[in-house]
Short mmCIF file of C-alpha atoms and ligand atoms in Angstrom, two decimals:
data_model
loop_
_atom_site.label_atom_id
_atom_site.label_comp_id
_atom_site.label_asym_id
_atom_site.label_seq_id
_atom_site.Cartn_x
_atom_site.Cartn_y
_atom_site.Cartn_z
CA UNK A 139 0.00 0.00 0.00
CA UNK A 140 1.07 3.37 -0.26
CA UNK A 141 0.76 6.20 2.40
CA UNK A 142 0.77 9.83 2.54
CA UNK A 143 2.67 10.77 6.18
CA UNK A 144 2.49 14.29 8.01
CA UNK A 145 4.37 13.82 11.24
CA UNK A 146 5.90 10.77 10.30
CA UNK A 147 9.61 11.90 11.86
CA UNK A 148 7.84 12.53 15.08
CA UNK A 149 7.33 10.13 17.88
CA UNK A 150 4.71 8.51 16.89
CA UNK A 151 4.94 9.02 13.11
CA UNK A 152 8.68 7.56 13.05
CA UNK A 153 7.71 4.50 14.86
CA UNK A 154 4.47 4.29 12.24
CA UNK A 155 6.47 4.69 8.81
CA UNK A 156 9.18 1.67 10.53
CA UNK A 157 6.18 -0.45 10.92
CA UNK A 158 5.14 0.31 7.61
CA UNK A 159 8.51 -0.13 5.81
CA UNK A 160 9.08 -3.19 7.45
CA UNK A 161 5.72 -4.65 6.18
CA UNK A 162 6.76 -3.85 2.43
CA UNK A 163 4.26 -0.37 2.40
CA UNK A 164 5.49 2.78 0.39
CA UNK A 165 5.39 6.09 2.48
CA UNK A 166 5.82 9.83 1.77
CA UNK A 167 6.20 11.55 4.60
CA UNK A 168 6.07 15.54 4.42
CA UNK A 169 8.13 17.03 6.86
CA UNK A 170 10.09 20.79 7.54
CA UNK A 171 13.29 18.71 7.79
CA UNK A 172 15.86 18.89 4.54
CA UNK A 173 15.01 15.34 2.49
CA UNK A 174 18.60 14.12 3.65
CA UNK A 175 17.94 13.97 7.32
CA UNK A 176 14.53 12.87 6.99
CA UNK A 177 16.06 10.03 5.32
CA UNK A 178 18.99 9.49 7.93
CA UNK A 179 16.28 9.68 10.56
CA UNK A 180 13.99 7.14 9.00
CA UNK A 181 15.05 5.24 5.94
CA UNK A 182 16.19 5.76 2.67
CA UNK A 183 13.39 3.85 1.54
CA UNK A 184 11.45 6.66 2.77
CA UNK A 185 10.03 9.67 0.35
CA UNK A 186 10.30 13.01 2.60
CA UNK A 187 8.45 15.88 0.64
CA UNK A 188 9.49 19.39 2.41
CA UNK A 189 5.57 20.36 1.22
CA UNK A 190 2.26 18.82 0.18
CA UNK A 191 2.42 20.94 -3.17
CA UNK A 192 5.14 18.77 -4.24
CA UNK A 193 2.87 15.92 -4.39
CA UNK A 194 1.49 14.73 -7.39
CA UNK A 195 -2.32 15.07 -7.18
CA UNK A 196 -2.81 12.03 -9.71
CA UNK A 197 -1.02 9.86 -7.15
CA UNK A 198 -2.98 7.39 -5.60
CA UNK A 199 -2.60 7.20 -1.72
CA UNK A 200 -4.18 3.66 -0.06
CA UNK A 201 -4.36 6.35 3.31
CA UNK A 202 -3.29 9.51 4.65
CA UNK A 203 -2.07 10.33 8.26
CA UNK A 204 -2.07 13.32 9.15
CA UNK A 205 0.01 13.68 12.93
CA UNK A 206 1.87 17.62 12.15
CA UNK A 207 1.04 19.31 15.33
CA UNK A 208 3.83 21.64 17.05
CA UNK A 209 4.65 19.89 20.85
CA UNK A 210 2.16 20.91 22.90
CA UNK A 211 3.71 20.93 26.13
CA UNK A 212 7.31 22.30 25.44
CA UNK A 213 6.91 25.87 25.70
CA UNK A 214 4.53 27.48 28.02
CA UNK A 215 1.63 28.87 26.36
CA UNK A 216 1.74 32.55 25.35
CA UNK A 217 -0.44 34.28 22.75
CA UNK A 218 2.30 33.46 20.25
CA UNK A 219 2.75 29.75 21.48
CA UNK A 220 -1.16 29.10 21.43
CA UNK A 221 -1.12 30.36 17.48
CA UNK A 222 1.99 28.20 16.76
CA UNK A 223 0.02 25.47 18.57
CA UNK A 224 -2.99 25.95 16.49
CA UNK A 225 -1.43 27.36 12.85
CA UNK A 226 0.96 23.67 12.83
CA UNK A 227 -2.27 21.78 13.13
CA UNK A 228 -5.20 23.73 11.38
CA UNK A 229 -2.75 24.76 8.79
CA UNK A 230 -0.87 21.52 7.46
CA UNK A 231 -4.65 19.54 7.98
CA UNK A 232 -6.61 22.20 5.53
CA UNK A 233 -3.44 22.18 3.18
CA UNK A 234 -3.90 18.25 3.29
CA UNK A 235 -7.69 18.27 2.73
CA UNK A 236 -6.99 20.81 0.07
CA UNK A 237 -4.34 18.84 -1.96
CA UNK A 238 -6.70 15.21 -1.35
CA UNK A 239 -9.48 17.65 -3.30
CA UNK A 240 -6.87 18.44 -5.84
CA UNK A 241 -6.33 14.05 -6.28
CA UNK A 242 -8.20 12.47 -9.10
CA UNK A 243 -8.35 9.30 -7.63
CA UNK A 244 -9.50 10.25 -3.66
CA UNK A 245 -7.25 8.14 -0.57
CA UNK A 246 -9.00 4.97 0.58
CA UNK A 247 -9.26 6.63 3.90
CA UNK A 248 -7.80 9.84 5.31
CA UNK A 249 -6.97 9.28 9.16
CA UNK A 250 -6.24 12.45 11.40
CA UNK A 251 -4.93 12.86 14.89
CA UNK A 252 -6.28 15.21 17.70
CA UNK A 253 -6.18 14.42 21.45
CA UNK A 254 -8.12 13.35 24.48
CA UNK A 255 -8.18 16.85 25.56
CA UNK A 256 -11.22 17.51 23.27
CA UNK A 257 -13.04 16.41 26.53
CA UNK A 258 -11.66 18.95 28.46
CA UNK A 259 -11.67 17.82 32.36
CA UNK A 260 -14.01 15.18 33.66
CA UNK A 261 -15.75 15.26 36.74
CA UNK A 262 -15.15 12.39 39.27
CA UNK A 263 -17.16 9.17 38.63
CA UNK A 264 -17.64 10.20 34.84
CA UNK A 265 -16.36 8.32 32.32
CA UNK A 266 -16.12 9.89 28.35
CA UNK A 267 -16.85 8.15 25.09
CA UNK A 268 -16.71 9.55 21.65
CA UNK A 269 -20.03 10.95 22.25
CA UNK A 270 -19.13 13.30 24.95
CA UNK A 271 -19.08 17.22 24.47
CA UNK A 272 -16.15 19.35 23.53
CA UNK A 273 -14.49 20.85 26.37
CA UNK A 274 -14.19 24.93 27.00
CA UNK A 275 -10.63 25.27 27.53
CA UNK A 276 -7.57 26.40 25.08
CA UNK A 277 -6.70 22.81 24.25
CA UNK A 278 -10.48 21.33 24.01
CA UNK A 279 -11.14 24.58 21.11
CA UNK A 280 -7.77 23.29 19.88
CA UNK A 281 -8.98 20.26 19.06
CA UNK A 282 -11.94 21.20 18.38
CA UNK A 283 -10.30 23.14 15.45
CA UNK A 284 -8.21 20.70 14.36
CA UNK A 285 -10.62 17.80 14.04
CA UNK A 286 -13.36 20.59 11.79
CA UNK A 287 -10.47 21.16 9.75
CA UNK A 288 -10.16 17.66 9.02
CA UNK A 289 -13.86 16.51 8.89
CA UNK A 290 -13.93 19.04 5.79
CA UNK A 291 -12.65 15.84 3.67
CA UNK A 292 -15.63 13.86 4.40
CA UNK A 293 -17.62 16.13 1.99
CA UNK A 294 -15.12 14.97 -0.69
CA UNK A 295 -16.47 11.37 -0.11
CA UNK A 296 -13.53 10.38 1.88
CA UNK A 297 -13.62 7.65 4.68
CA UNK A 298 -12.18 9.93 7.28
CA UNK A 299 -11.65 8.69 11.14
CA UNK A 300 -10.41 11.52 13.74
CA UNK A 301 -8.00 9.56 16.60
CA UNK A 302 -8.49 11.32 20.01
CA UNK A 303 -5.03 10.34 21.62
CA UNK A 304 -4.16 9.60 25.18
CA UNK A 305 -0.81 10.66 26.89
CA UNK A 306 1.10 7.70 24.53
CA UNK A 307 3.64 5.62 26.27
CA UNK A 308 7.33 4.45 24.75
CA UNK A 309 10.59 4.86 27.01
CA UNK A 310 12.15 6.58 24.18
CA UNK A 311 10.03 9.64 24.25
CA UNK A 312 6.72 11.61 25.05
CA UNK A 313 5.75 11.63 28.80
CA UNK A 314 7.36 8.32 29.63
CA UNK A 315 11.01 9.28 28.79
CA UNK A 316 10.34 12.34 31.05
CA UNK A 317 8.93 10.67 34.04
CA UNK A 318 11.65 7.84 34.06
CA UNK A 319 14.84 9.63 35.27
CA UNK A 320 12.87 11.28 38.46
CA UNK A 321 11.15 7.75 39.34
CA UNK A 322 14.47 5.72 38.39
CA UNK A 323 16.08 8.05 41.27
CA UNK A 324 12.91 7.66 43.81
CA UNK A 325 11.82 11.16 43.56
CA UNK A 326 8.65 10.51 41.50
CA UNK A 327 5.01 10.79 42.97
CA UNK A 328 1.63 11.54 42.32
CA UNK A 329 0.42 15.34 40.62
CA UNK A 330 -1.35 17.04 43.09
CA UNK A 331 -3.85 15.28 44.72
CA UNK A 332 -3.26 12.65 42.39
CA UNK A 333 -6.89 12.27 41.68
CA UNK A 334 -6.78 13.53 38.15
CA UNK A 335 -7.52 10.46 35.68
CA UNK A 336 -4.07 9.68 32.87
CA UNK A 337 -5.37 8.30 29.55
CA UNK A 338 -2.31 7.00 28.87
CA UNK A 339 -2.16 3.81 25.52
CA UNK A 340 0.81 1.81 25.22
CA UNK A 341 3.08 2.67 21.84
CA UNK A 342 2.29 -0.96 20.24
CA UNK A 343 -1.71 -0.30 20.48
CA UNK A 344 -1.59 3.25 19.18
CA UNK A 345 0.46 1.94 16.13
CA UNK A 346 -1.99 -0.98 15.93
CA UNK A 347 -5.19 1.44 16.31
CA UNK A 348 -3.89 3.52 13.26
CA UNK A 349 -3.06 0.37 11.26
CA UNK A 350 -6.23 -1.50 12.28
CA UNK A 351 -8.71 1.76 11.36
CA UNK A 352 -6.72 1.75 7.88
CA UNK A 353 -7.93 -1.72 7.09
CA UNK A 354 -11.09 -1.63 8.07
CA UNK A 355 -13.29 -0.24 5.79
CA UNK A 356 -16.45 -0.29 7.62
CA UNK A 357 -14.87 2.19 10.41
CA UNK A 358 -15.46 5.82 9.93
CA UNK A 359 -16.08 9.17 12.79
CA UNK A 360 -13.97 9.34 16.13
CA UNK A 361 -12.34 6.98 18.09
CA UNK A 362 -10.61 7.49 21.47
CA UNK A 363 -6.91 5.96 21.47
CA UNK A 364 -6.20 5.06 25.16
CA UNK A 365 -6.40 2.03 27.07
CA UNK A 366 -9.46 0.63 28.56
CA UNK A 367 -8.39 1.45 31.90
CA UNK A 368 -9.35 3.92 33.92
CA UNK A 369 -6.52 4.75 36.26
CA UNK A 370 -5.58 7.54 38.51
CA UNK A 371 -2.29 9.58 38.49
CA UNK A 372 -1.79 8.57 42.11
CA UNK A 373 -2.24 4.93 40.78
CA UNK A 374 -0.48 5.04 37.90
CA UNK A 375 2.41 7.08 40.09
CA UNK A 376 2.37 3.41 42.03
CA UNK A 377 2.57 1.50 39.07
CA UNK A 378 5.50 3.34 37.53
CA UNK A 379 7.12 3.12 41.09
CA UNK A 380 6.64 -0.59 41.40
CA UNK A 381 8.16 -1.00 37.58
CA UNK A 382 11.10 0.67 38.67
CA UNK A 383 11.21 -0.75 42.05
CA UNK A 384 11.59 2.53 43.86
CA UNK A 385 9.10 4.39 46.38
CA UNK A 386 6.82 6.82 44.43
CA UNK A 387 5.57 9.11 47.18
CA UNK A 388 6.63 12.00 46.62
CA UNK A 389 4.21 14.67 45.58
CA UNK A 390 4.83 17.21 43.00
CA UNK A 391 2.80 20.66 44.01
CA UNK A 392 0.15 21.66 41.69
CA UNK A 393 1.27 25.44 42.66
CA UNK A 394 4.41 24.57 41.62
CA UNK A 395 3.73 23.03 37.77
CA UNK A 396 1.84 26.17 37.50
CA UNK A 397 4.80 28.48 38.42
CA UNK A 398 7.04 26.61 35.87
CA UNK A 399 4.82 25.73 32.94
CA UNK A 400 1.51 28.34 33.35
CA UNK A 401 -1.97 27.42 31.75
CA UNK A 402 -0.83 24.28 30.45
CA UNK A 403 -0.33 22.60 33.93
CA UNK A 404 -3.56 21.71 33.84
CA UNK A 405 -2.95 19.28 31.24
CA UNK A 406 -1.06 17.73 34.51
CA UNK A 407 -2.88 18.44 36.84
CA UNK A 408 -6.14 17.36 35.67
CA UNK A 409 -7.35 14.79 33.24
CA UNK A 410 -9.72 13.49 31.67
CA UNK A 411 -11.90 9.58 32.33
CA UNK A 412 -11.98 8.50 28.46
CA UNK A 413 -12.81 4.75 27.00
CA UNK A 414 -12.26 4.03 23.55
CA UNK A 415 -15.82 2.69 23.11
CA UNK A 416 -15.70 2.95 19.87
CA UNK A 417 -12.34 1.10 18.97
CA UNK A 418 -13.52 -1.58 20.91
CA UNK A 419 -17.19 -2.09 19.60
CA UNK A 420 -15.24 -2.20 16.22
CA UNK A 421 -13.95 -4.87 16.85
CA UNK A 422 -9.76 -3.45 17.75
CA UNK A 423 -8.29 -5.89 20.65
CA UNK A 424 -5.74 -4.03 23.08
CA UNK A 425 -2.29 -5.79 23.74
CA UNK A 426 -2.14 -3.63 27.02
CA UNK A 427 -5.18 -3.72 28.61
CA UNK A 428 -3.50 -2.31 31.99
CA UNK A 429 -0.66 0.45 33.45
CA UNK A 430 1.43 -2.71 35.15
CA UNK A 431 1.71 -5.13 31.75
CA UNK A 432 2.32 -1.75 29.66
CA UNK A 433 5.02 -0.44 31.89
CA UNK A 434 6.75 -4.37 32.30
CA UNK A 435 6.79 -4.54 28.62
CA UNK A 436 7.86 -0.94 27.61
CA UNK A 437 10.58 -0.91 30.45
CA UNK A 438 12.04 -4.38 29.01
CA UNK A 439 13.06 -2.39 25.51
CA UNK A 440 15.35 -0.48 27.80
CA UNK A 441 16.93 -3.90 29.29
P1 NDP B 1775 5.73 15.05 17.81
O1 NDP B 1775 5.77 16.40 18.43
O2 NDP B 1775 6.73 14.06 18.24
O3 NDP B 1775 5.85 15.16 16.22
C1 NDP B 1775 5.03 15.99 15.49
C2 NDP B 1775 5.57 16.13 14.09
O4 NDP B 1775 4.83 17.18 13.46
C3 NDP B 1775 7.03 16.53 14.02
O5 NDP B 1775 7.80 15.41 13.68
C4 NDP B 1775 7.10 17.62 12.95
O6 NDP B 1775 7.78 17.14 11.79
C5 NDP B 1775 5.65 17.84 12.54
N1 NDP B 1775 5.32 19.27 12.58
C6 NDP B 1775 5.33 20.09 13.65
N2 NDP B 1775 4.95 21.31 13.28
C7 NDP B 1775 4.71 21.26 11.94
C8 NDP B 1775 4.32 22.22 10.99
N3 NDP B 1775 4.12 23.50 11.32
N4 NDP B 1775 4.18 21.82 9.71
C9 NDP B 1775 4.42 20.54 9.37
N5 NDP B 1775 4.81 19.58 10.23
C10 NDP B 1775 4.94 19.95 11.51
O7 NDP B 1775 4.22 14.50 18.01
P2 NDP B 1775 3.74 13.04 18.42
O8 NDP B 1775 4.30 12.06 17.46
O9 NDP B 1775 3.94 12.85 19.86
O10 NDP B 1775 2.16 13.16 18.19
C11 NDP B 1775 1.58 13.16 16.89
C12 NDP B 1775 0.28 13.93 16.97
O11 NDP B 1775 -0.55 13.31 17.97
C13 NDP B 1775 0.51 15.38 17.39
O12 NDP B 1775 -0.28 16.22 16.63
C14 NDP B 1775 0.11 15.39 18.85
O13 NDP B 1775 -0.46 16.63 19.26
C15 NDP B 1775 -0.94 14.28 18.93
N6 NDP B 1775 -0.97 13.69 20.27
C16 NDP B 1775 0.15 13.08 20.77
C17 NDP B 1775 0.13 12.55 22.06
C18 NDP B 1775 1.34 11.89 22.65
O14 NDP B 1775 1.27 11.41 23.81
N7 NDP B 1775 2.45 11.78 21.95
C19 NDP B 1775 -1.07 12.66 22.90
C20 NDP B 1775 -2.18 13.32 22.27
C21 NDP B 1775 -2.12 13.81 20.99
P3 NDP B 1775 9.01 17.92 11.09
O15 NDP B 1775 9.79 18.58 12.20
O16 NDP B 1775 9.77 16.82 10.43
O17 NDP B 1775 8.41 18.88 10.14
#
């Protein structure tokens, strides 16, 4: 098959196009990067476009995956970072939707990325499918944004599925890598009160979501991307602890996330109850139904 990539040097994306490769797919993957390093970073069996006009709208794409989105939680959110935040995703997803109306022969399915934070913050005891509202916060409109701007290709008769991802989990990057060092040395805790529910999804079933919503046809609308379980940051601060082997009691402030990284603390410091309903009803099995199997498994890659 052949795939159309945005993202695909990121975290996720790099791990994706591997997978890909290594099951005999062709992938373009349109990145900022100069085609060289793209190719030293992935493969040189990879086709790096620097932008989506340089694609050939009579090529026919099996699926496009669209994952572009500035890091949300590097920098702390100014005016300036929030229109970075929203101009990487908006932008690249209507220049993607534009170019697929541009194609003669329309992808088999056009797959886009936005996050769990749609939901905004859930209340205790309440748990959020697909059906859910939209949050009222910066990164719920964000979303918000981002999956309109990608729904536009459903009017172009395009089997389009929006991915609402949870805090993804791979020792080698995203929240994990962070949390690792400070648990490794026994300084790692809970958030807060701890009470705040992590969506987290193991690496291996977000790659196998995005692969398994390719090839099936019959799937089409939202899906939520995180495990099944519904665990606590206090419980999942125990979990990581017991992985490690090392007490995780120690509490990090709320006041003091908010000192260092502003508004988007609350990312931290509260969360969101979501089940990926949908996936499952679908049919999609999770290898990683639980924080203590994930963890064992992503913690052996390090062995
Ligand atoms: P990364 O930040 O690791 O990678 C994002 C990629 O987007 C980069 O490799 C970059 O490619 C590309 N990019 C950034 N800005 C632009 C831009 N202005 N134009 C074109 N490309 C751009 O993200 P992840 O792999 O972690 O996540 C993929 C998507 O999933 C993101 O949109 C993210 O918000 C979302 N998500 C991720 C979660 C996680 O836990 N990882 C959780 C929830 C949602 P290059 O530099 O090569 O151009």
């Amino acid at each position: 098959m052949q795939f159309l990539i945005t993202g695909g040097t990121g975290f996720i994306g790099r791990r994706l196009v591997h997978r890909l490769l290594n099951e005999g797919h062709q992938v373009v993957v349109l990145s900022r990067q100069p085609a060289k390093e793209v190719r030293l970073q992935l493969s040189t069996r990879v086709k790096p476009v620097s932008s989506l006009s340089a694609v050939n709208p009579s090529t026919y794409f099996d699926a496009v995956i669209n994952l572009a989105g500035e890091s949300i939680l590097d920098k702390r959110w100014s005016q300036a970072r929030k229109k970075v935040l929203l101009d990487s995703r908006i932008g690249v997803t209507s220049e993607l939707v534009d170019l697929v109306e541009r194609m003669e022969n329309k992808p088999g399915c056009f797959i886009s990325a936005s996050a769990v934070g749609y939901y905004g913050f859930s209340q205790p005891g309440e748990h959020l499918d697909e059906f859910a509202e939209v949050g009222n916060d910066f990164a719920a409109t964000l979303c918000d944004r981002w999956e309109q701007a990608a729904r536009r290709v459903e009017a172009l008769g395009v089997r389009t599925c929006i991915v609402r991802v949870g805090v993804v989990l791979h020792p080698s990057g995203g929240a994990l890598q962070k949390m690792l060092p400070v648990f490794r040395l026994g300084i790692g805790g809970p958030i807060g009160n701890g009470q705040q529910v992590m969506s987290w999804i193991h690496m291996d079933d977000m790659l196998n979501a995005l692969i398994f919503l390719v090839n099936h046809p019959e799937t089409k609308g939202v899906f939520n991307a995180v495990a099944p379980e519904i665990l606590t940051n206090k419980a999942f601060a125990k979990e990581l602890g017991r992985a490690v082997r090392r007490p995780a009691i120690f509490t990090t402030p709320e006041c003091v996330l908010s000192l260092m990284l502003g508004e988007s603390a609350q990312l931290l410091t509260e969360g969101q109850a979501v089940i990926p309903k949908r996936l499952q009803d679908a049919g999609f099995t999770f290898a990683y139904l639980n924080a203590r199997k994930a963890l064992a498994s992503l913690l052996s890659y390090l062995r």
